[in-house]
PDB file of C-alpha atoms in Angstrom:
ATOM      1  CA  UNK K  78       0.000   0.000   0.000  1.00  0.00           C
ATOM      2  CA  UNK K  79       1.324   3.218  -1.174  1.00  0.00           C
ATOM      3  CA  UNK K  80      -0.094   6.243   0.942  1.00  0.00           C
ATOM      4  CA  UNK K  81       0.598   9.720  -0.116  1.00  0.00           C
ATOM      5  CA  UNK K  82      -0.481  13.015   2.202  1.00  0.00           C
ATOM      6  CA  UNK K  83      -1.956  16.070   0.714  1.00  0.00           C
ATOM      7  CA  UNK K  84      -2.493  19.016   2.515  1.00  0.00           C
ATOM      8  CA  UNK K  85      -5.479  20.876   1.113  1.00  0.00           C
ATOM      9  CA  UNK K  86      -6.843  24.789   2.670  1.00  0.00           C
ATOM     10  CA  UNK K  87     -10.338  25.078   3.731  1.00  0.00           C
ATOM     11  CA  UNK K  88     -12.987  22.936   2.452  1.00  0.00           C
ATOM     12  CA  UNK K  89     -13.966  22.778  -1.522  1.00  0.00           C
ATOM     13  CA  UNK K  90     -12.962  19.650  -3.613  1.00  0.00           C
ATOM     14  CA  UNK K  91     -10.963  17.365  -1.265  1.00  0.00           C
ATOM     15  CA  UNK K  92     -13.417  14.655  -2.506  1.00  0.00           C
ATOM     16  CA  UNK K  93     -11.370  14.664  -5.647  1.00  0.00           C
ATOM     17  CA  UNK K  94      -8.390  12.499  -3.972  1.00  0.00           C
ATOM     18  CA  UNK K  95     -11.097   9.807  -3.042  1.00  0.00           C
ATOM     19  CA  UNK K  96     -11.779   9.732  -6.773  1.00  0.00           C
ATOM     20  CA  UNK K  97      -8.126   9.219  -7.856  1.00  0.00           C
ATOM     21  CA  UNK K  98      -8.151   6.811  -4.942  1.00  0.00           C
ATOM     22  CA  UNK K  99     -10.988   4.776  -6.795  1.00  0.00           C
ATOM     23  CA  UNK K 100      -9.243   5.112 -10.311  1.00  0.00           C
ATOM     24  CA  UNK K 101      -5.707   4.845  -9.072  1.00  0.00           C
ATOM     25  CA  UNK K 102      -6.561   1.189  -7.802  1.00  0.00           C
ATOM     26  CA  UNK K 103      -6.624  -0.464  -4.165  1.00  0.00           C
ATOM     27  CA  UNK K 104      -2.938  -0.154  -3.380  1.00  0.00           C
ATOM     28  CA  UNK K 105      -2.977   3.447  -3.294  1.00  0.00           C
ATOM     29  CA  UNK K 106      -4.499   5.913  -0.285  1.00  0.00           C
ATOM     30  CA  UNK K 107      -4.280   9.390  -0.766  1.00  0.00           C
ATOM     31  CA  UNK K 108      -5.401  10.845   2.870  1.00  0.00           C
ATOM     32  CA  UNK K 109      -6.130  14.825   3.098  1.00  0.00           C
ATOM     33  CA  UNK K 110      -5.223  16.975   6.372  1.00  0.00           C
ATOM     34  CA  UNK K 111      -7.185  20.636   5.958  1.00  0.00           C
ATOM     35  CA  UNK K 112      -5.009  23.568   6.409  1.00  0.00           C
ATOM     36  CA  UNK K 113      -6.056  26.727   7.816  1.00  0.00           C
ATOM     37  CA  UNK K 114      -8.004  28.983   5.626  1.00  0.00           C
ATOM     38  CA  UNK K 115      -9.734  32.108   6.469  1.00  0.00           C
ATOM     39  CA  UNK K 116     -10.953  33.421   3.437  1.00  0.00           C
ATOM     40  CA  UNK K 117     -11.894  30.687   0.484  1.00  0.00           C
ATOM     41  CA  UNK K 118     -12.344  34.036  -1.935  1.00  0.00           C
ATOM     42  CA  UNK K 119      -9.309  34.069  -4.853  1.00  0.00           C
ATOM     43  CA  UNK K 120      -7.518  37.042  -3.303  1.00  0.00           C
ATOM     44  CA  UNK K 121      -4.260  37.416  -3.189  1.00  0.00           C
ATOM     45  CA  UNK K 122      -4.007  38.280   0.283  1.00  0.00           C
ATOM     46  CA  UNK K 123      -5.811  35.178   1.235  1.00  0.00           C
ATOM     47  CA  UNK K 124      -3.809  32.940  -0.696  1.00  0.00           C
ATOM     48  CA  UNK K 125      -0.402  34.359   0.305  1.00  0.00           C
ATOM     49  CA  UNK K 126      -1.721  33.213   4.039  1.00  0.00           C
ATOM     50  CA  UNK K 127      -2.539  30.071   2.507  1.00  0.00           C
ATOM     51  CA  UNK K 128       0.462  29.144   1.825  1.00  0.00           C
ATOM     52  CA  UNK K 129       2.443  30.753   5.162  1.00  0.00           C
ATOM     53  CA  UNK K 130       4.782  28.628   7.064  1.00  0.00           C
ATOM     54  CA  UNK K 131       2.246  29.042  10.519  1.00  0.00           C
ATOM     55  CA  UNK K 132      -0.473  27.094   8.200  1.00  0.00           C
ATOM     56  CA  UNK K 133       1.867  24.666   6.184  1.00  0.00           C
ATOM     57  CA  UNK K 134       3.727  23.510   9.235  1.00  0.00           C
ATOM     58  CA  UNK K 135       0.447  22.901  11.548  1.00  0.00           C
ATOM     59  CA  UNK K 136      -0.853  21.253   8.927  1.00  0.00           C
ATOM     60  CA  UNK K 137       2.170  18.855   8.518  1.00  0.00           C
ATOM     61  CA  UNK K 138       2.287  18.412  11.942  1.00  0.00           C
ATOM     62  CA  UNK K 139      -0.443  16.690  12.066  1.00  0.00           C
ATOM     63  CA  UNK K 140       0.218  14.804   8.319  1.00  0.00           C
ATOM     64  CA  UNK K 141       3.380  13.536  10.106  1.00  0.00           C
ATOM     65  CA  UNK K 142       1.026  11.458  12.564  1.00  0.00           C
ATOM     66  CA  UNK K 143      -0.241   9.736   9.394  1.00  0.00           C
ATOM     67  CA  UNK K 144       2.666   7.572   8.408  1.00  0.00           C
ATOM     68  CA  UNK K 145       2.777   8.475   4.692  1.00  0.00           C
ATOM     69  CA  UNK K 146       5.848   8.245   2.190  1.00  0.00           C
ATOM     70  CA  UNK K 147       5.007  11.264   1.014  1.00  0.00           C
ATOM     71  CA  UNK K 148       3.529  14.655   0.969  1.00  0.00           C
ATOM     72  CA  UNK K 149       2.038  17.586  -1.507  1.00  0.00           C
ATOM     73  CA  UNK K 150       0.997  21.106  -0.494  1.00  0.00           C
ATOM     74  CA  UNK K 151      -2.120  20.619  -2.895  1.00  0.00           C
ATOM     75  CA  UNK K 152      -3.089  24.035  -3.550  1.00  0.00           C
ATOM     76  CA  UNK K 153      -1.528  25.754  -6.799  1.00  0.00           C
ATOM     77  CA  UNK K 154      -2.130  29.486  -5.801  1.00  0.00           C
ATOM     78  CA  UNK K 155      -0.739  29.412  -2.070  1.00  0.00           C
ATOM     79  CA  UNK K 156       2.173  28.354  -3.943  1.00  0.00           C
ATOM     80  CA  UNK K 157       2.604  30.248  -7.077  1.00  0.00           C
ATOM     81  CA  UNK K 158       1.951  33.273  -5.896  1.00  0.00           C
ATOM     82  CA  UNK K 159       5.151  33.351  -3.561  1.00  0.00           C
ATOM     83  CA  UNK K 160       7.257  33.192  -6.789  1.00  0.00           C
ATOM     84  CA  UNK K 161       9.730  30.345  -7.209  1.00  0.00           C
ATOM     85  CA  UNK K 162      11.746  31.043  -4.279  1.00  0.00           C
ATOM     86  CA  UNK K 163       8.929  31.101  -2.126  1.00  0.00           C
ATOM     87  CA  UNK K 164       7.130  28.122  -3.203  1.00  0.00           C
ATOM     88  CA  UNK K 165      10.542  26.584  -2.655  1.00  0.00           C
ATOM     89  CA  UNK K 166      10.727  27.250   1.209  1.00  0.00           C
ATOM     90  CA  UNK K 167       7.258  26.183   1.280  1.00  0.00           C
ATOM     91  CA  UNK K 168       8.415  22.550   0.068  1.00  0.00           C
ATOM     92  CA  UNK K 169      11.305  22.954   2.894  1.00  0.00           C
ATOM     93  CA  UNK K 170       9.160  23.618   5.619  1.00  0.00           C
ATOM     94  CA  UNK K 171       6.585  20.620   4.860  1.00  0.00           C
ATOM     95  CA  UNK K 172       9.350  18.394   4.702  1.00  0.00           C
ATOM     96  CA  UNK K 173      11.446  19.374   7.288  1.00  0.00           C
ATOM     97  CA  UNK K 174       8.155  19.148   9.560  1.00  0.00           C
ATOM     98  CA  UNK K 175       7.093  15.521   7.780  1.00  0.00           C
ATOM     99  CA  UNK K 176      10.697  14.156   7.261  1.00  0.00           C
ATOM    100  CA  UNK K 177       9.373  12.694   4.695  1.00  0.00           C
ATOM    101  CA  UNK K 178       9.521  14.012   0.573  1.00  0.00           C
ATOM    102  CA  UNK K 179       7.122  16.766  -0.153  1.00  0.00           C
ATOM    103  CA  UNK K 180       6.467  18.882  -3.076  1.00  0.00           C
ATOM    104  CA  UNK K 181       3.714  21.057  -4.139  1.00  0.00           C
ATOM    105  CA  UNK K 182       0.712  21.462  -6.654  1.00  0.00           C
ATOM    106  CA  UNK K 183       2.791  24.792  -8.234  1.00  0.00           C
ATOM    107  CA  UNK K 184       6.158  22.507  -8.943  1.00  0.00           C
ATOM    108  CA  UNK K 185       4.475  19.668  -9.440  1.00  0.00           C
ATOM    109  CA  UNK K 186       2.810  21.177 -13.057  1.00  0.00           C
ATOM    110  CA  UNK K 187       6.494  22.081 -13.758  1.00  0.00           C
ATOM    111  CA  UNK K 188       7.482  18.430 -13.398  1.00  0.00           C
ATOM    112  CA  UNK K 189       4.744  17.402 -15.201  1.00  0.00           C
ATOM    113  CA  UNK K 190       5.463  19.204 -17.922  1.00  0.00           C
ATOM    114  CA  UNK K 191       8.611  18.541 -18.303  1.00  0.00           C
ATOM    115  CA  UNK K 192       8.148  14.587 -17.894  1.00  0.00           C
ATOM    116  CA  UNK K 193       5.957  14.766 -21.166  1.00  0.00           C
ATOM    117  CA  UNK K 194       8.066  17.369 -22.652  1.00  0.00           C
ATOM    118  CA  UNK K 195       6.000  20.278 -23.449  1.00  0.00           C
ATOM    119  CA  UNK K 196       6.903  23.970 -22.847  1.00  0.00           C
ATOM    120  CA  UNK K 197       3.769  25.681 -24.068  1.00  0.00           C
ATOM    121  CA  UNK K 198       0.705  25.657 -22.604  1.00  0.00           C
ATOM    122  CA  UNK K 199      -2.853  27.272 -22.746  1.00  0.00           C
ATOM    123  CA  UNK K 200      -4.002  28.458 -19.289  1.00  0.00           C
ATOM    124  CA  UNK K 201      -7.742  28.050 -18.607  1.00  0.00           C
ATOM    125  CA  UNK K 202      -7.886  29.262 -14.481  1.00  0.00           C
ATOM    126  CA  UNK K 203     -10.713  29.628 -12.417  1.00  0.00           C
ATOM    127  CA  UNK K 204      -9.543  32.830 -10.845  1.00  0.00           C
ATOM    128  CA  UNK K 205      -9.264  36.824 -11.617  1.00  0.00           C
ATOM    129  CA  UNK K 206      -6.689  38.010 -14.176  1.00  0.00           C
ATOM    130  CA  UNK K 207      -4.350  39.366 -11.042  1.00  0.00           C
ATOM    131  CA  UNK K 208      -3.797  35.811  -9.591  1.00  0.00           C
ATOM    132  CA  UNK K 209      -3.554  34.235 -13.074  1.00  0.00           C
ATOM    133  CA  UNK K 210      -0.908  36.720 -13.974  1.00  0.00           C
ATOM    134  CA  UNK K 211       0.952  35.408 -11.039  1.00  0.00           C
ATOM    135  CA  UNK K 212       0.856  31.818 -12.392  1.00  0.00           C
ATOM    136  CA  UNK K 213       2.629  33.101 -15.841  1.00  0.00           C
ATOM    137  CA  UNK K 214       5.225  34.613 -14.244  1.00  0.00           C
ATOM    138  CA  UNK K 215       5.687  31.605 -12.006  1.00  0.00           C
ATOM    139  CA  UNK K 216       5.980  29.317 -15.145  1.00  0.00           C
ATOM    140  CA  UNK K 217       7.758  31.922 -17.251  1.00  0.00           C
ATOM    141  CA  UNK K 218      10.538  31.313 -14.334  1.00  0.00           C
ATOM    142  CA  UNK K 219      10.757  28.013 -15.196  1.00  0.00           C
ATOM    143  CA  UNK K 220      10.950  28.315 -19.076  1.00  0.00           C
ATOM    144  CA  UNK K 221       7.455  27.261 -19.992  1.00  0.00           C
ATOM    145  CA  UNK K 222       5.950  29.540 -22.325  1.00  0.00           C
ATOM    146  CA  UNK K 223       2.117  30.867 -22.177  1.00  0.00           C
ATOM    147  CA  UNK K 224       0.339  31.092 -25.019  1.00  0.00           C
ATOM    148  CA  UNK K 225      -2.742  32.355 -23.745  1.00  0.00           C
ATOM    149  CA  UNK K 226      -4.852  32.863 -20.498  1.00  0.00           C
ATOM    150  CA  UNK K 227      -8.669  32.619 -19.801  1.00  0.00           C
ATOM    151  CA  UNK K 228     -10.084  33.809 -16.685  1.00  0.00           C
ATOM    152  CA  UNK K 229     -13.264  32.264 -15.676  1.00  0.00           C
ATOM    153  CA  UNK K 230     -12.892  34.495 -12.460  1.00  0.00           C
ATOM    154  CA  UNK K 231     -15.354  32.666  -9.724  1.00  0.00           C
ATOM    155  CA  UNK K 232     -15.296  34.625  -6.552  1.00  0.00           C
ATOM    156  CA  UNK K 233     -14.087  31.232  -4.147  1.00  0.00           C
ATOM    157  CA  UNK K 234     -13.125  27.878  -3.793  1.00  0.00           C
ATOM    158  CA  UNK K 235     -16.525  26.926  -2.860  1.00  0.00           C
ATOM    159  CA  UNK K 236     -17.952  28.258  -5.610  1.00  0.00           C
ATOM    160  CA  UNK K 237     -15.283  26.454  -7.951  1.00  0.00           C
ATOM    161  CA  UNK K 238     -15.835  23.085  -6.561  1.00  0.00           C
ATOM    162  CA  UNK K 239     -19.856  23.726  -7.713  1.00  0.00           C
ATOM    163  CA  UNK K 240     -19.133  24.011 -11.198  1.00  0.00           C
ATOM    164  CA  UNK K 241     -21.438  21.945 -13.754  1.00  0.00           C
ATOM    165  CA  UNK K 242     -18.777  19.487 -15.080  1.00  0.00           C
ATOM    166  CA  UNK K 243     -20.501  20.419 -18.347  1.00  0.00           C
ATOM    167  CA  UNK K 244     -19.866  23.925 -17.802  1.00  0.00           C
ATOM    168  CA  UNK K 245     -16.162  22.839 -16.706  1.00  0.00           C
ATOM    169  CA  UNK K 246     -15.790  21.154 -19.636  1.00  0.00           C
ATOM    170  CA  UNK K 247     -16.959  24.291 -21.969  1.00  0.00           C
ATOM    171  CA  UNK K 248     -14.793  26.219 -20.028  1.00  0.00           C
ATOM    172  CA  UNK K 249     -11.105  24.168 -20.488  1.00  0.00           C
ATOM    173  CA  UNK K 250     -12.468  23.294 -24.365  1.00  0.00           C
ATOM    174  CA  UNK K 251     -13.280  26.578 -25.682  1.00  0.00           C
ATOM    175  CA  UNK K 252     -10.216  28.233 -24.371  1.00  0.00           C
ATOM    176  CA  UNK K 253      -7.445  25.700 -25.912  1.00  0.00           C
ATOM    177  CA  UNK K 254      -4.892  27.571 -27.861  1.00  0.00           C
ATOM    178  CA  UNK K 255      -3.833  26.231 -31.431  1.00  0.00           C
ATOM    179  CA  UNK K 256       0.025  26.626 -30.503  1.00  0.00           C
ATOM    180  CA  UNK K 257      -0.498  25.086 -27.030  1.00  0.00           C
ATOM    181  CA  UNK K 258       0.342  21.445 -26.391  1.00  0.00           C
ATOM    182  CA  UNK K 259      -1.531  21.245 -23.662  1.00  0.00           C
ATOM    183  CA  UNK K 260      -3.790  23.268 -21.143  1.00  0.00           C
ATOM    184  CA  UNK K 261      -3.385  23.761 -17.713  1.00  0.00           C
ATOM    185  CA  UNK K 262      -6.241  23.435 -15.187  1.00  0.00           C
ATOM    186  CA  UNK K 263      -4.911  25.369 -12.142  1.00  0.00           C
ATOM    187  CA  UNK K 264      -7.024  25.374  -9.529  1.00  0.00           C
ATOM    188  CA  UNK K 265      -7.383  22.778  -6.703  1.00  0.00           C
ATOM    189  CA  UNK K 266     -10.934  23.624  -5.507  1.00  0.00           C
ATOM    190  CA  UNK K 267     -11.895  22.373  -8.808  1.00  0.00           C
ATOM    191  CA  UNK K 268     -13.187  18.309  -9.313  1.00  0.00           C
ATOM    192  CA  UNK K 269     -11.208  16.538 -12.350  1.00  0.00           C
ATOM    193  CA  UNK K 270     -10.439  13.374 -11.980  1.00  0.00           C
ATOM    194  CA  UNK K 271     -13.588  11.754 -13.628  1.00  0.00           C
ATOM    195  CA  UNK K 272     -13.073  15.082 -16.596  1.00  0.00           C
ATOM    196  CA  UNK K 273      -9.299  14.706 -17.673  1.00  0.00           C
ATOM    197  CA  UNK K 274      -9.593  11.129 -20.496  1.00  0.00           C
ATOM    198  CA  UNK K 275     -13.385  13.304 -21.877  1.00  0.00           C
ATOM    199  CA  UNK K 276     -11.014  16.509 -22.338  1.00  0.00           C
ATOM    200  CA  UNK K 277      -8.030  15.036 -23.702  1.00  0.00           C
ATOM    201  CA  UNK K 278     -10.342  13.190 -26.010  1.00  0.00           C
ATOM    202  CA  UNK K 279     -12.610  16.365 -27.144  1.00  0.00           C
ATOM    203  CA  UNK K 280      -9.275  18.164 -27.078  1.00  0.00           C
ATOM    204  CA  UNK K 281      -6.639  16.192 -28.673  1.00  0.00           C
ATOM    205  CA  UNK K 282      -3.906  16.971 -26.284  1.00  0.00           C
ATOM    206  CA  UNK K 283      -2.705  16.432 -22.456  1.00  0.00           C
ATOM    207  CA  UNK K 284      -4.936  18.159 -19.983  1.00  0.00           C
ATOM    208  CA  UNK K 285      -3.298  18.760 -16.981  1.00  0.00           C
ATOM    209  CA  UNK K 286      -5.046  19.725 -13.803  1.00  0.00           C
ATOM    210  CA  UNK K 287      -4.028  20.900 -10.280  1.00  0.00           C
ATOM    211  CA  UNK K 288      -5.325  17.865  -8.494  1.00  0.00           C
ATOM    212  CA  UNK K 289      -3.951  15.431 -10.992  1.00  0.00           C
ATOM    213  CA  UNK K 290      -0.768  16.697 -11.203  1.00  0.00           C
ATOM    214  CA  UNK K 291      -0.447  16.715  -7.217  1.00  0.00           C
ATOM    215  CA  UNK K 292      -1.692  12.619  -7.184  1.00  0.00           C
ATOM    216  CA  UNK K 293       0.922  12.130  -9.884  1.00  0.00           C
ATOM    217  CA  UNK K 294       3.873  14.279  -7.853  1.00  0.00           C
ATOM    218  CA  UNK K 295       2.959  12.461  -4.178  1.00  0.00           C
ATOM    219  CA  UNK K 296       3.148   8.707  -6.608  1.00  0.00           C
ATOM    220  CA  UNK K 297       6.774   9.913  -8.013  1.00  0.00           C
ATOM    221  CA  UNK K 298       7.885  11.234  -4.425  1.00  0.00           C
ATOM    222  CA  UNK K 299       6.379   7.835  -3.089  1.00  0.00           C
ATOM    223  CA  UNK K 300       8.434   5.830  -5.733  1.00  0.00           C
ATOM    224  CA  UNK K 301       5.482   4.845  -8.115  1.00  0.00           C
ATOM    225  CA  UNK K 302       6.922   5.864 -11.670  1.00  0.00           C
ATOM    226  CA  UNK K 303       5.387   3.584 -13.356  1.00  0.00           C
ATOM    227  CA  UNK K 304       3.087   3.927 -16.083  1.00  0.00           C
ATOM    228  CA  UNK K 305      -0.055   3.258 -15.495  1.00  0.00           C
ATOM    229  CA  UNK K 306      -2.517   1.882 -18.568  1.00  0.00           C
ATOM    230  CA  UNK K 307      -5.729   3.177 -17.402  1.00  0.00           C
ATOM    231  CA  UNK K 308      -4.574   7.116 -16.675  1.00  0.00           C
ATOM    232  CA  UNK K 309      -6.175   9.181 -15.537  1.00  0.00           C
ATOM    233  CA  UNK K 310      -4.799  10.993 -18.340  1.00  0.00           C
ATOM    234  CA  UNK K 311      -1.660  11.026 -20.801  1.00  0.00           C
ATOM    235  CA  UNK K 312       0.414  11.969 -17.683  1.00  0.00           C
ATOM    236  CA  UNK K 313      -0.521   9.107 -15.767  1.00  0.00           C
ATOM    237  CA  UNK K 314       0.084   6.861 -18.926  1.00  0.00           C
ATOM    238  CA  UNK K 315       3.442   8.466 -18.903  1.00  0.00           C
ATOM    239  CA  UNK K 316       4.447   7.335 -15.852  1.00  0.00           C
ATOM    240  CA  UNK K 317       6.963   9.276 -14.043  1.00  0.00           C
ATOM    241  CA  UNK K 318      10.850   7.843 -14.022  1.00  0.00           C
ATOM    242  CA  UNK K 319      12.383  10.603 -16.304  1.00  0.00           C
ATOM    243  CA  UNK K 320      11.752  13.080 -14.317  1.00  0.00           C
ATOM    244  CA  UNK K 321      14.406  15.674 -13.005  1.00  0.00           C
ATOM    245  CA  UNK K 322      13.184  17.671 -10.062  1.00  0.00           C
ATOM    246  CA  UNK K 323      13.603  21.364  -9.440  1.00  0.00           C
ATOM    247  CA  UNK K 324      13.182  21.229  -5.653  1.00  0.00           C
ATOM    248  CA  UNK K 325      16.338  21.527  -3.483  1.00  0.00           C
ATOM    249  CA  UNK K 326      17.410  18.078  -2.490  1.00  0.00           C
ATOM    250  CA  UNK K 327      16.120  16.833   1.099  1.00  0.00           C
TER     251      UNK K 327
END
C-alpha cells in the first residue's frame, strides 16, 4: 500500500483524492489533512496566508502522525503566488516538519510538464486576471511559455468546486490555444479526476489539472513511476521515471 499526504486549505474539492483513490486502484491511499483557511475568496491576500509557514507547518504536523511516504501542499495558488523562491521554502518547511519528501501542486505542473516534454501551454484558471498573472510569471521562471490565459474568475473555492462538469468542460475546451500542447487546469478547488480522459479526447492533447498533477507528484515522491494503462490521463500513462526535479534536495 502506497499512501501519499496532501495538505489541502479550507474545504472545496478534497473529494477529488477519493476519486483518484478509486481510479488509481486499491494499493494506493491518498489521505487529506485541511489547512487553515480564512478566506476561500481568490484574493491574493488570502492565498499568500494560505500558503504561510504558521499554516503549512500545523498542517504537517499533524500529516506527520499519518505515516505516509510522502507529501504535496495541494493548492496551486498558495504556492505560485510566492514566486519560485517562495514556493521553494514552502516545500522545505513541509518536509522538514514531515521528514518525509514533499512537493507542491505549483512545482508539481512544472514536473509534469517537463516529464511529457511540453513547454507551451494554454491556461484556462478559475480565478481573476491578477492571480492568473501570477501563475505566468511563475511558469515563465521556469521556461514554460504561455500562449494564452482565460479567466473564468469565480469569486471562491466553494464556488469552484460547484461548477457543472458540463460547464467545466466548456470552459477548459473553448479556451485551448492552437500553438499550445496542452492546457493547464490550475485550480485545486476544482473536481477533475472523472473530466481529464473526456477533455483530452474532445481536445486532442494532455490536460493537466491541479489535483492530478499533485496525485501524480505524491506517486513519483512515493516511488510509483510507473506507467499506469488506465490514466487518468496522458500523464498518468506516462508514468513518471524521467523526471528531473527542481526542488532543493532533502
Amino acid at each position: 500500500m502506497t499512501r501519499v499526504g496532501f495538505l489541502y486549505p479550507g474545504s472545496s474539492a478534497e473529494d477529488d483524492y477519493k476519486a483518484f483513490e478509486e481510479l488509481l486502484g486499491k494499493d494506493v491511499e491518498l489521505p487529506v489533512v485541511h489547512t487553515p483557511l480564512r478566506d476561500d475568496r481568490h484574493r491574493l491576500d488570502t492565498l499568500l496566508e494560505a500558503g504561510s509557514e504558521e499554516s503549512l507547518v500545523k498542517g504537517a504536523q499533524e500529516m506527520a502522525a499519518l505515516n505516509v511516504e510522502a507529501v504535496v501542499q495541494a493548492c496551486a495558488g498558495s504556492g505560485f503566488v510566492h514566486g519560485w523562491k517562495g514556493a521553494r521554502r514552502q516545500v522545505e518547511w513541509v518536509r522538514n516538519t514531515t521528514g518525509t519528501p514533499a512537493s507542491s501542486t505549483s512545482c508539481a505542473f512544472v514536473h509534469a510538464l517537463a516529464r511529457l516534454r511540453l513547454s507551451r501551454v494554454a491556461i484556462a484558471a478559475t480565478y481573476p486576471d491578477e492571480i492568473s498573472q501570477r501563475l505566468v510569471e511563475f511558469l515563465s521562471e521556469a521556461g514554460v511559455t504561455v500562449v494564452s490565459v482565460a479567466d473564468h474568475d469565480v469569486t471562491s473555492a466553494a464556488e469552484v468546486a460547484h461548477l457543472d462538469p458540463n460547464e467545466v468542460l466548456d470552459f477548459v475546451i473553448s479556451n485551448d490555444h492552437p500553438r499550445a500542447e496542452t492546457v493547464l487546469v490550475p485550480d485545486t478547488a476544482l473536481h477533475s479526476a472523472h473530466l481529464i480522459d473526456p477533455m483530452e479526447a474532445l481536445l486532442g492533447k494532455t490536460v493537466l489539472t491541479a489535483n492530478q498533477v499533485s496525485v501524480w507528484e505524491g506517486l513519483r515522491l512515493a516511488g510509483r513511476t510507473a506507467p499506469r494503462a488506465g490514466g487518468p490521463g496522458m500523464l498518468f500513462r506516462a508514468g513518471s521515471a524521467a523526471v528531473t526535479s527542481v526542488l532543493p534536495p532533502g
